[in-house]
């Protein structure tokens, strides 16, 4: 198959200035044209992008410049602080796949290479990025800032809505980072409302009457974090009015730190950037195709194609299968939480009713396998599972067989809420994203074990006040189970937080004696995750605490109580609950 691509390349190689072939007919296949040492045009017979040193400034599709007055396409890290500068572009590979000709165009920057895989006949392109020298970072993204008249709406798996117009972003009404009170008492406007779960996202993007621009990220192993990873996806840029289609391939918007170093060669993607006439049905169909086609056979990359599988069955030490447990394949010998990992590749799944799990299409490497309760039948399980040195290889499937997951054998006095690292079950837990929802929870709350329902406990605590759990004990010592003790620290209050935003501190009491605290901002205090004040309602960064105390000195036969006394409070900051368990 001959094309004019080699001719263009030959022309470039010979230093012949490539002038626009105006008023040439549109191209008939994928192409890269260099205009000068800092301007290139890439595209095919359907679309083309004029790429400058940093920005893809023009996107021509169906006779429309879809960028218009907006900024266009770029790649950046650590907020807007560092946009990558492209120093050269070349055709890295070319070939044909299932009858379509393609070229893989590589733009190089000091930090790494951005690839656009352009196929004949495809409205859009596959994109991927290969690291060479990115610094340690938290945020790394590729994005489109598009014409705000062509694109008016944003869609994720959990939200599909017109983007609020820039005219409603009134300076005087700004209440916090990227959050405004809308005029006429219509609540808050915030980009965080358009965040969604990354790992279950099918396709998302921006659209209008006759244009749609979408991201489809099948695979997802290149993202940081676990099942509960959330990110921003679409929004209006509050400084300019641009419509933003964001591809947060490494992000920190709803977690503590997530600062990672990356090995040379770490690859993000390929994902598909897809253009259409704005039809969601068409985008959904295309996404289905992409998910079925992942991992992409056309990508000639040994590490990418070197994939194996791993399976096993998680059985709790009390004999029950680990029904529906969340299972995670991540860093070996981990020193970060699963949500905070992000240097390499990460896989998530759930066990079935019998505790069986399987990961397919896993890059060959050595992993640490983790599991934790996702609620349902094992919502009482407070311990997590970890097994290191799980080797995945292309050569043969890895079958780990039955895996014993040690659970606590101590008698449980009470549990408030399912143990699943989320606030589901509590009042407002898992509601649609909404700024300041926690302000609807009460300052004081009383929960009586045996008569209160889970939904009587609110998902977050932000006001100064007492949240008290009352419970009855038949005797001041355990009456069942094999555990006997009369030593100090024989009772333990387990507190599992789905998230925590700094600015709130609590003292924890049992029958009027302080047994612990959860303190903001001090040396050993809790680190901030922004989830609670950025519209998250189900999860932020999970935290687990054990507060041991001497049961003989504190507990008594009859009525007892545990109190979370919030003594320092800050607007919309505080605790997002997962579960509270008392055992001895
Ligand atoms: C880019 O697309 C526009 C509109 O579809 C078309 O008129 C133009 O010829 C294309 N440019 C190239 C270099 O193919
Ligand atoms: C690009 O070309 C201009 C004009 O020839 C020259 O001044 C400039 O140094 C070149 N830039 C790079 C990065 O090569
Ligand atoms: C990228 O280019 C901009 C100007 O276009 C310059 O300010 C910036 O320092 C450059 N960054 C790098 C990493 O070259
Ligand atoms: C679109 O952007 C322009 C600035 O380029 C701004 O004036 C206008 O208000 C924006 N439109 C909407 C609907 O926000
Ligand atoms: C958009 O394209 C789809 C086919 O992909 C077609 O069914 C639909 O009618 C088109 N919609 C508009 C508004 O052109
Ligand atoms: C995991 O928990 C979430 C939230 O409760 C639920 O929607 C999902 O169905 C659970 N998954 C499995 C496999 O149990
Ligand atoms: C954490 O683990 C990573 C890789 O697994 C390692 O490079 C790093 O040195 C470890 N950090 C600490 C503080 O142990
Ligand atoms: C702190 O809590 C008190 C008592 O519940 C409440 O009246 C006050 O408004 C709260 N302050 C802030 C900043 O939320
Ligand atoms: C309880 O205390 C008694 C007396 O101090 C001691 O002999 C016994 O070993 C203790 N039992 C346990 C289970 O610690
Ligand atoms: C809150 O609980 C603590 C510990 O039980 C108690 O000392 C304090 O008086 C309570 N505050 C109110 C207002 O009831
Ligand atoms: C909070 O608990 C830590 C130990 O976990 C203790 O060092 C600190 O003094 C306590 N702070 C308060 C205010 O109780």
XYZ file of C-alpha atoms and ligand atoms in Angstrom:
738
model
C 0.000 0.000 0.000
C 1.634 3.181 -1.147
C 0.678 6.462 0.359
C 1.968 9.959 0.174
C 3.215 9.807 3.757
C 6.656 8.565 2.805
C 6.756 11.332 0.226
C 6.027 13.975 2.820
C 8.620 12.472 5.105
C 11.113 12.347 2.314
C 10.397 15.970 1.588
C 10.963 16.837 5.214
C 14.135 14.838 5.382
C 15.448 16.751 2.439
C 14.744 19.968 4.242
C 12.157 21.132 1.771
C 9.885 23.584 3.504
C 6.465 22.069 3.468
C 3.921 24.618 2.525
C 0.262 24.043 3.053
C -1.134 22.299 0.032
C -3.891 24.926 -0.133
C -6.466 24.705 -1.492
C -5.707 21.033 -1.653
C -8.389 18.396 -1.292
C -8.543 16.941 2.185
C -6.002 14.250 2.860
C -6.862 10.660 2.016
C -5.189 8.910 4.900
C -3.298 9.540 8.118
C -0.601 12.160 7.827
C 1.990 14.266 9.604
C 3.014 17.502 7.959
C 5.706 19.711 9.404
C 5.034 23.398 8.762
C 8.110 24.753 10.546
C 10.241 23.834 13.541
C 7.398 24.431 15.926
C 4.242 23.751 13.925
C 2.882 20.470 12.632
C -0.434 19.279 11.219
C -1.607 15.763 11.960
C -4.832 14.036 11.050
C -6.551 11.997 8.388
C -9.281 12.460 5.788
C -11.803 13.184 8.576
C -10.071 15.588 10.984
C -6.815 17.433 11.526
C -5.037 19.221 14.354
C -2.508 22.010 14.055
C 0.005 21.350 16.812
C 2.284 24.063 18.130
C 5.118 23.960 20.637
C 2.690 23.354 23.489
C -0.853 23.591 22.223
C -2.870 21.822 19.556
C -4.476 25.065 18.495
C -6.864 24.044 15.752
C -9.061 20.992 15.439
C -10.808 20.830 12.099
C -13.660 18.352 11.866
C -16.801 18.522 9.734
C -15.897 22.026 8.575
C -15.755 23.331 12.134
C -12.762 24.497 14.142
C -13.665 22.700 17.350
C -11.038 24.625 19.338
C -12.028 28.106 18.223
C -10.983 30.692 20.821
C -10.172 28.010 23.394
C -6.689 26.792 24.302
C -6.798 23.440 22.493
C -4.844 20.273 23.247
C -1.919 19.970 25.668
C -0.157 17.751 28.154
C 0.788 19.063 31.577
C 1.764 18.142 35.090
C 1.314 19.589 38.567
C -1.652 21.727 37.697
C -1.030 24.195 34.921
C 2.495 24.836 36.198
C 4.228 22.754 33.566
C 2.982 22.257 30.040
C 5.121 19.969 27.952
C 7.002 21.601 25.055
C 7.210 19.551 21.885
C 10.620 19.763 20.303
C 10.102 17.408 17.375
C 7.536 15.218 15.675
C 8.082 12.113 13.600
C 6.310 9.035 12.343
C 7.395 6.497 14.920
C 5.648 3.558 13.252
C 3.303 2.945 10.397
C 1.367 -0.028 9.242
C -2.090 -1.301 8.702
C -4.480 -2.943 11.084
C -7.605 -4.788 9.969
C -7.473 -3.049 6.635
C -6.916 0.456 8.005
C -3.689 2.240 7.395
C -2.235 3.900 10.452
C 0.670 6.072 11.522
C 1.950 6.459 15.064
C 3.100 10.080 15.368
C 5.503 10.795 18.199
C 5.889 14.277 19.679
C 8.943 14.482 21.883
C 9.426 16.626 24.977
C 12.140 16.598 27.612
C 9.842 14.633 29.917
C 8.656 11.994 27.475
C 6.834 11.235 24.241
C 3.223 11.835 23.324
C 1.951 9.460 20.652
C -1.051 9.912 18.378
C -1.998 6.743 16.542
C -3.984 7.948 13.576
C -5.975 5.414 11.604
C -7.549 5.937 8.267
C -11.304 6.332 8.576
C -11.313 6.965 12.323
C -12.748 10.191 13.707
C -10.233 10.720 16.478
C -6.996 9.020 17.460
C -5.531 6.637 19.956
C -3.126 8.407 22.263
C -0.464 7.251 24.692
C 2.411 8.769 26.605
C 5.759 7.171 27.391
C 7.726 8.544 30.319
C 11.407 9.341 30.061
C 12.086 12.057 32.602
C 8.925 13.201 34.324
C 9.704 14.573 37.766
C 8.087 13.204 40.903
C 4.513 14.402 40.564
C 0.930 14.182 41.686
C -1.036 15.450 38.700
C -0.369 14.454 35.127
C -2.936 14.918 32.406
C -3.691 15.325 28.747
C -6.653 17.477 27.846
C -8.708 19.299 25.304
C -9.964 22.817 25.921
C -12.630 23.196 23.275
C -14.967 25.721 21.725
C -17.736 26.427 24.189
C -20.432 26.996 21.575
C -19.785 23.739 19.741
C -19.633 21.804 23.025
C -22.189 22.732 25.662
C -22.739 19.597 27.761
C -20.596 17.241 29.792
C -21.187 13.539 30.346
C -19.685 10.944 32.679
C -21.126 7.612 33.840
C -22.906 9.410 36.686
C -23.692 12.848 35.318
C -24.990 14.210 32.027
C -25.723 17.891 32.077
C -25.235 21.272 30.468
C -22.092 22.914 31.828
C -23.029 26.007 33.846
C -22.327 29.159 31.801
C -19.351 31.323 32.696
C -21.737 34.194 33.443
C -22.784 32.366 36.619
C -19.240 32.240 37.983
C -19.399 35.516 39.864
C -16.240 36.536 41.734
C -18.126 37.808 44.747
C -19.839 34.426 45.116
C -16.700 32.289 45.213
C -16.771 30.149 48.361
C -13.671 27.978 47.940
C -11.387 26.460 45.304
C -13.352 26.267 42.005
C -16.689 26.564 43.816
C -19.281 29.344 43.538
C -22.729 30.047 44.827
C -24.955 30.224 41.743
C -27.206 33.255 41.316
C -30.868 33.068 42.363
C -30.319 30.534 45.134
C -29.700 27.651 42.745
C -27.076 26.055 44.938
C -23.388 25.674 44.241
C -21.483 25.426 40.973
C -18.283 23.412 41.181
C -16.162 21.437 38.791
C -15.923 18.714 41.425
C -19.557 17.778 40.806
C -18.426 16.401 37.442
C -15.931 13.965 38.977
C -16.541 10.247 38.672
C -15.100 6.835 39.521
C -12.179 6.135 37.225
C -12.120 2.346 37.257
C -15.714 1.820 36.196
C -15.914 4.732 33.756
C -16.952 3.581 30.264
C -16.735 6.765 28.205
C -17.023 10.440 28.946
C -16.703 13.741 27.189
C -18.300 16.940 26.015
C -20.934 17.376 23.359
C -23.397 19.733 21.727
C -26.057 19.646 19.011
C -23.860 18.172 16.322
C -20.404 17.549 17.782
C -19.088 15.245 20.464
C -15.534 14.733 21.755
C -15.028 11.687 23.984
C -12.435 9.720 25.918
C -12.613 5.947 26.146
C -10.030 4.477 28.473
C -10.298 0.699 28.476
C -7.771 -1.281 30.491
C -7.061 1.439 33.053
C -3.949 -0.261 34.458
C -1.895 2.912 33.955
C -4.014 5.022 36.350
C -2.975 5.528 39.949
C -5.171 4.204 42.727
C -7.654 1.442 43.385
C -11.386 0.753 42.964
C -12.187 3.981 44.775
C -10.090 6.244 42.564
C -12.124 9.300 41.532
C -11.136 12.070 39.161
C -12.337 15.155 37.401
C -13.454 14.454 33.843
C -15.192 17.447 32.292
C -15.836 21.030 33.369
C -15.904 24.647 32.330
C -12.610 26.496 32.777
C -13.582 29.222 35.203
C -10.891 31.663 34.047
C -11.743 31.611 30.326
C -15.022 29.820 29.690
C -13.365 27.009 27.696
C -15.043 23.631 27.777
C -12.574 21.160 29.268
C -12.306 17.461 28.474
C -9.799 16.201 30.968
C -7.798 12.994 30.881
C -6.350 12.842 34.430
C -4.003 9.921 33.947
C -2.369 10.569 37.313
C -4.406 12.620 39.757
C -4.806 13.688 43.358
C -8.087 15.587 43.507
C -9.740 13.309 46.083
C -6.855 11.822 48.035
C -4.012 12.660 50.370
C -0.819 12.767 48.423
C -0.366 10.320 45.555
C 3.043 11.699 44.676
C 4.962 9.185 42.623
C 8.225 8.615 40.764
C 7.964 6.879 37.412
C 10.296 4.425 35.765
C 11.633 5.318 32.323
C 9.246 3.652 29.905
C 6.106 3.825 32.037
C 3.299 3.999 29.491
C -0.073 5.662 29.969
C -2.659 4.455 27.466
C -3.400 3.924 24.685
C -6.892 5.345 25.130
C -9.177 6.498 22.366
C -10.046 10.132 21.781
C -13.160 9.944 19.640
C -15.117 12.529 17.666
C -18.702 12.193 16.509
C -21.864 14.152 15.858
C -22.699 14.361 19.559
C -24.579 11.074 19.678
C -24.207 9.350 23.050
C -25.543 6.091 21.611
C -22.796 6.105 19.025
C -20.162 6.900 21.667
C -21.476 4.107 23.884
C -21.305 1.635 20.992
C -17.769 2.676 20.199
C -16.744 2.358 23.865
C -18.089 -1.187 23.950
C -15.952 -2.004 20.939
C -12.872 -0.448 22.560
C -13.309 -2.327 25.823
C -13.678 -5.589 23.883
C -10.550 -4.839 21.841
C -8.323 -4.083 24.850
C -5.395 -4.782 25.164
C -4.897 -3.367 21.691
C -3.374 -5.899 19.294
C -2.028 -3.196 16.972
C 0.358 -1.726 19.527
C 3.793 -3.132 18.806
C 5.303 -2.918 22.258
C 6.772 -5.929 23.967
C 6.025 -4.934 27.561
C 2.478 -3.881 26.659
C 1.815 -7.188 24.924
C 3.460 -9.288 27.627
C 0.401 -10.140 29.675
C -0.652 -13.028 31.849
C -3.365 -13.829 34.355
C -3.700 -14.572 38.041
C -6.500 -16.252 39.947
C -7.246 -17.654 43.363
C -9.894 -18.075 46.025
C -9.969 -15.952 49.146
C -11.237 -17.793 52.209
C -11.649 -16.088 55.567
C -9.973 -17.742 58.556
C -13.420 -18.314 60.062
C -14.235 -20.549 57.100
C -16.469 -18.195 55.113
C -15.674 -17.406 51.479
C -14.594 -13.772 50.972
C -17.822 -12.942 49.152
C -17.533 -9.975 46.757
C -14.271 -8.794 48.343
C -12.451 -5.974 46.572
C -9.235 -7.452 45.147
C -6.268 -5.358 44.048
C -3.008 -6.131 42.296
C -0.411 -3.442 42.946
C 3.036 -2.632 44.318
C 4.936 -5.585 45.741
C 5.959 -5.099 49.396
C 3.828 -1.957 49.424
C 4.640 1.071 51.488
C 1.639 3.113 50.350
C -2.084 2.621 50.519
C -3.639 1.076 47.415
C -5.274 4.418 46.576
C -1.922 6.212 46.786
C 0.043 3.859 44.533
C 0.766 5.099 41.036
C 4.293 4.454 39.752
C 3.535 1.342 37.749
C 0.420 -0.633 36.745
C -2.607 -1.482 38.873
C -5.490 -3.916 38.499
C -8.810 -4.072 40.317
C -11.560 -6.653 40.504
C -14.081 -8.140 42.909
C -14.283 -11.715 44.160
C -17.426 -13.673 43.350
C -19.864 -15.109 45.901
C -17.415 -17.939 46.678
C -14.371 -15.707 46.973
C -12.936 -16.634 43.552
C -11.219 -13.875 41.624
C -9.330 -13.593 38.376
C -7.279 -10.836 36.783
C -6.711 -11.122 33.048
C -4.389 -9.207 30.740
C -2.005 -8.240 33.518
C 1.413 -6.932 32.503
C 4.147 -9.431 33.426
C 5.686 -8.349 36.736
C 5.761 -9.173 40.434
C 2.852 -7.770 42.396
C 1.451 -7.445 45.887
C -2.106 -8.809 46.026
C -4.484 -7.105 48.448
C -8.101 -7.664 49.379
C -10.601 -5.987 51.651
C -14.284 -6.160 52.366
C -16.599 -4.530 49.852
C -19.506 -4.901 52.236
C -22.322 -7.385 51.572
C -21.856 -10.707 53.415
C -18.402 -9.865 54.772
C -19.197 -6.301 55.890
C -18.013 -7.322 59.383
C -14.432 -8.041 58.251
C -12.124 -5.285 59.487
C -8.803 -6.815 58.455
C -7.300 -6.529 54.990
C -5.429 -9.247 53.142
C -1.931 -8.912 51.655
C 0.197 -11.423 49.786
C 3.489 -10.295 48.272
C 5.566 -11.761 45.452
C 2.724 -12.702 43.157
C 4.472 -13.355 39.856
C 2.480 -12.799 36.678
C 3.979 -14.030 33.454
C 2.975 -14.337 29.829
C 4.180 -17.931 29.807
C 1.548 -19.510 32.044
C -1.447 -18.443 34.127
C -0.727 -17.997 37.824
C -3.127 -19.957 40.035
C -2.696 -19.069 43.689
C -5.280 -21.621 44.836
C -7.006 -21.065 48.173
C -5.667 -18.078 50.141
C -6.374 -17.772 53.833
C -7.363 -14.302 54.954
C -6.926 -13.888 58.708
C -9.850 -12.109 60.315
C -10.258 -10.978 63.879
C -11.453 -13.716 66.215
C -12.277 -11.308 69.020
C -15.896 -10.983 70.114
C -17.600 -7.935 68.658
C -19.679 -5.704 70.908
C -21.101 -3.506 68.166
C -20.587 -2.351 64.610
C -22.003 0.810 63.066
C -21.951 0.713 59.253
C -20.557 -1.821 56.792
C -16.819 -2.173 56.560
C -16.140 -1.359 52.899
C -14.018 1.828 52.852
C -17.073 3.850 51.792
C -19.900 5.765 53.465
C -22.620 3.746 51.701
C -25.468 2.922 54.080
C -25.236 6.094 56.159
C -27.532 9.065 55.656
C -26.456 10.817 52.410
C -23.684 8.241 51.877
C -23.050 7.846 48.149
C -25.526 10.583 47.145
C -24.899 12.313 43.826
C -21.920 14.668 44.062
C -22.962 17.805 45.855
C -20.920 20.556 47.424
C -21.443 21.111 51.187
C -23.693 18.091 51.682
C -21.952 17.413 54.995
C -23.451 20.648 56.333
C -26.793 18.781 56.324
C -25.540 16.314 58.942
C -26.349 17.209 62.554
C -23.988 18.596 65.194
C -25.146 16.048 67.767
C -26.241 12.529 67.054
C -27.324 9.588 69.181
C -27.146 6.026 67.874
C -28.513 3.188 69.983
C -27.152 -0.253 69.193
C -30.031 -2.649 68.644
C -32.656 -0.074 67.767
C -30.986 2.498 65.480
C -30.642 1.845 61.759
C -27.400 2.380 59.842
C -29.027 5.339 58.063
C -29.536 7.059 61.426
C -25.773 7.734 61.403
C -24.842 10.511 58.977
C -22.095 10.051 56.378
C -19.965 12.936 57.652
C -19.299 14.896 60.840
C -18.294 18.534 60.485
C -19.875 20.510 63.353
C -18.616 20.788 66.920
C -20.760 18.401 68.929
C -21.112 14.865 70.249
C -21.924 11.798 68.177
C -22.656 9.066 70.688
C -23.150 5.323 70.342
C -25.086 3.782 73.231
C -24.856 0.039 73.840
C -25.794 -2.472 76.530
C -23.454 -5.085 77.997
C -24.740 -8.156 79.835
C -21.475 -8.375 81.696
C -18.329 -6.293 81.961
C -16.276 -9.135 80.459
C -16.755 -11.129 77.253
C -19.341 -13.850 77.756
C -18.661 -15.758 74.602
C -15.835 -16.624 72.268
C -12.499 -18.089 73.260
C -10.852 -14.778 73.975
C -10.106 -14.107 77.639
C -7.991 -11.312 78.941
C -7.623 -9.082 81.892
C -4.670 -7.110 80.657
C -4.553 -3.459 79.646
C -5.718 -2.758 76.135
C -7.992 -5.752 75.927
C -10.822 -3.827 74.258
C -10.344 -2.090 70.919
C -12.374 0.584 69.236
C -11.796 0.319 65.486
C -12.518 3.469 63.510
C -12.542 3.251 59.750
C -12.906 6.525 57.877
C -13.963 6.668 54.236
C -12.276 10.068 54.077
C -11.069 12.993 56.144
C -10.615 16.675 55.338
C -8.332 18.599 57.685
C -9.656 21.251 60.038
C -11.630 19.028 62.403
C -10.377 17.323 65.553
C -12.129 14.830 67.781
C -11.714 13.418 71.233
C -12.925 9.863 71.599
C -14.577 8.894 74.865
C -15.878 5.666 76.356
C -18.086 6.155 79.408
C -16.515 9.549 80.046
C -12.898 8.336 79.811
C -10.835 9.490 76.858
C -9.619 6.504 74.853
C -8.180 8.326 71.859
C -8.333 11.242 69.499
C -8.358 12.055 65.815
C -6.470 15.270 65.457
C -5.949 17.676 62.619
C -2.708 19.167 61.431
C -0.397 18.212 64.302
C 2.813 16.203 63.904
C 1.012 12.912 64.242
C -2.276 14.342 63.057
C -4.292 13.186 60.088
C -3.325 14.313 56.616
C -5.824 16.124 54.454
C -7.796 14.623 51.634
C -10.090 17.120 49.922
C -12.984 14.706 49.353
C -15.446 16.097 51.875
C -15.240 19.691 50.650
C -14.961 18.720 46.983
C -18.382 17.146 46.597
C -17.415 13.522 47.257
C -20.125 11.663 49.164
C -18.920 8.055 49.202
C -15.163 8.078 49.669
C -11.918 10.002 49.836
C -8.765 8.475 51.293
C -9.496 5.521 53.541
C -7.977 5.561 57.090
C -7.972 2.832 59.689
C -7.402 3.338 63.416
C -7.394 1.079 66.467
C -7.843 2.579 69.910
C -7.129 -0.063 72.554
C -8.277 0.477 76.124
C -8.647 -1.433 79.374
C -12.153 -2.867 79.377
C -12.187 -3.578 83.095
C -11.515 0.082 83.880
C -13.938 1.528 81.324
C -16.809 -0.783 80.430
C -19.559 -1.866 82.779
C -22.560 -4.116 82.930
C -25.657 -2.368 81.534
C -25.587 0.947 79.680
C -22.338 2.108 78.039
C -21.450 4.729 75.487
C -18.743 5.756 73.064
C -18.620 9.404 71.981
C -16.871 11.190 69.149
C -16.659 14.722 70.448
C -15.733 17.095 67.657
C -13.892 19.895 69.419
C -12.404 21.859 66.528
C -14.405 22.466 63.359
C -13.948 24.152 59.999
C -16.631 24.684 57.366
C -17.222 21.539 55.217
C -14.159 19.816 56.703
C -14.296 16.749 58.882
C -14.806 13.004 59.007
C -16.437 10.812 56.389
C -17.392 7.552 58.064
C -16.935 3.989 56.906
C -17.473 1.874 60.011
C -17.035 1.867 63.790
C -16.475 -1.425 65.587
C -15.934 -2.230 69.249
C -14.435 -5.612 70.049
C -12.762 -7.303 73.021
C -8.112 19.799 7.613
O -9.516 19.681 7.669
C -10.189 20.695 6.977
C -11.661 20.569 7.266
O -12.081 19.278 7.253
C -9.870 20.586 5.496
O -10.502 21.609 4.793
C -8.364 20.699 5.308
O -8.034 20.484 3.968
C -7.661 19.673 6.189
N -6.229 19.903 6.111
C -5.406 18.955 5.732
C -3.969 19.323 5.716
O -5.793 17.846 5.409
C 13.203 27.497 14.778
O 13.493 28.234 13.656
C 13.777 29.601 13.915
C 13.897 30.334 12.596
O 14.619 29.556 11.693
C 15.040 29.679 14.744
O 15.331 31.015 15.070
C 14.802 28.900 16.054
O 15.979 28.845 16.809
C 14.373 27.477 15.738
N 14.000 26.835 16.992
C 14.342 25.595 17.287
C 13.849 25.072 18.602
O 14.993 24.903 16.548
C 8.318 25.700 27.269
O 8.120 26.871 26.512
C 7.740 27.989 27.258
C 7.513 29.134 26.303
O 6.891 28.696 25.153
C 8.824 28.349 28.224
O 8.383 29.404 29.022
C 9.120 27.149 29.088
O 10.203 27.414 29.907
C 9.437 25.947 28.244
N 9.583 24.799 29.096
C 10.451 23.848 28.804
C 10.476 22.713 29.756
O 11.172 23.872 27.840
C -17.513 30.940 26.231
O -16.266 31.582 26.343
C -16.319 32.975 26.220
C -14.914 33.488 26.265
O -14.176 32.912 25.231
C -17.161 33.561 27.303
O -17.266 34.948 27.147
C -18.542 32.936 27.284
O -19.280 33.374 28.384
C -18.424 31.427 27.334
N -19.732 30.820 27.181
C -20.341 30.137 28.140
C -21.663 29.519 27.792
O -19.888 29.994 29.245
C -25.414 10.974 14.550
O -24.880 9.801 13.988
C -25.617 8.641 14.268
C -24.872 7.467 13.686
O -23.597 7.419 14.208
C -26.998 8.765 13.689
O -27.753 7.639 14.027
C -27.655 10.008 14.230
O -28.881 10.204 13.580
C -26.788 11.223 14.016
N -27.377 12.334 14.705
C -27.394 13.551 14.200
C -28.024 14.597 15.044
O -26.888 13.778 13.123
C -19.010 -3.178 45.841
O -19.640 -2.189 46.594
C -20.372 -1.243 45.844
C -20.899 -0.224 46.808
O -21.657 -0.791 47.811
C -21.492 -1.923 45.106
O -22.159 -0.998 44.305
C -20.929 -3.013 44.259
O -21.979 -3.714 43.670
C -20.076 -3.945 45.086
N -19.468 -4.907 44.202
C -19.564 -6.204 44.421
C -18.933 -7.089 43.409
O -20.108 -6.635 45.406
C 8.548 2.320 48.780
O 8.580 1.368 47.746
C 9.191 1.819 46.571
C 9.035 0.773 45.502
O 8.314 -0.327 45.915
C 10.643 2.102 46.840
O 11.239 2.594 45.668
C 10.725 3.128 47.932
O 12.066 3.323 48.273
C 9.972 2.685 49.144
N 9.955 3.784 50.085
C 10.149 3.601 51.358
C 10.076 4.828 52.198
O 10.365 2.502 51.833
C -18.727 24.742 64.399
O -19.702 24.014 65.100
C -20.632 24.837 65.786
C -21.470 23.966 66.690
O -22.063 22.936 66.003
C -21.452 25.608 64.784
O -22.389 26.441 65.433
C -20.518 26.450 63.957
O -21.235 27.077 62.921
C -19.446 25.565 63.348
N -18.465 26.401 62.689
C -18.118 26.184 61.431
C -17.050 27.049 60.897
O -18.636 25.306 60.746
C -5.341 -12.361 84.512
O -4.713 -11.844 85.665
C -4.224 -12.851 86.543
C -3.723 -12.172 87.807
O -3.021 -11.000 87.500
C -3.139 -13.642 85.841
O -2.658 -14.683 86.654
C -3.735 -14.255 84.579
O -2.737 -14.885 83.826
C -4.368 -13.175 83.708
N -5.038 -13.788 82.597
C -4.800 -13.424 81.331
C -5.574 -14.155 80.270
O -4.038 -12.524 81.005
C -19.750 15.490 74.917
O -19.220 14.271 75.386
C -18.191 14.415 76.335
C -17.653 13.040 76.653
O -18.669 12.194 77.062
C -18.741 15.128 77.560
O -17.679 15.369 78.450
C -19.351 16.447 77.147
O -19.974 17.059 78.270
C -20.380 16.239 76.076
N -20.842 17.511 75.604
C -22.140 17.811 75.600
C -22.493 19.193 75.125
O -22.973 17.015 75.945
C -3.962 12.350 70.793
O -3.415 11.042 70.858
C -2.012 10.989 70.856
C -1.582 9.553 70.922
O -2.280 8.787 70.034
C -1.448 11.737 72.043
O -0.047 11.765 71.944
C -2.001 13.150 72.061
O -1.610 13.774 73.252
C -3.499 13.141 72.010
N -3.990 14.497 71.903
C -5.058 14.910 72.571
C -5.452 16.324 72.359
O -5.683 14.187 73.279
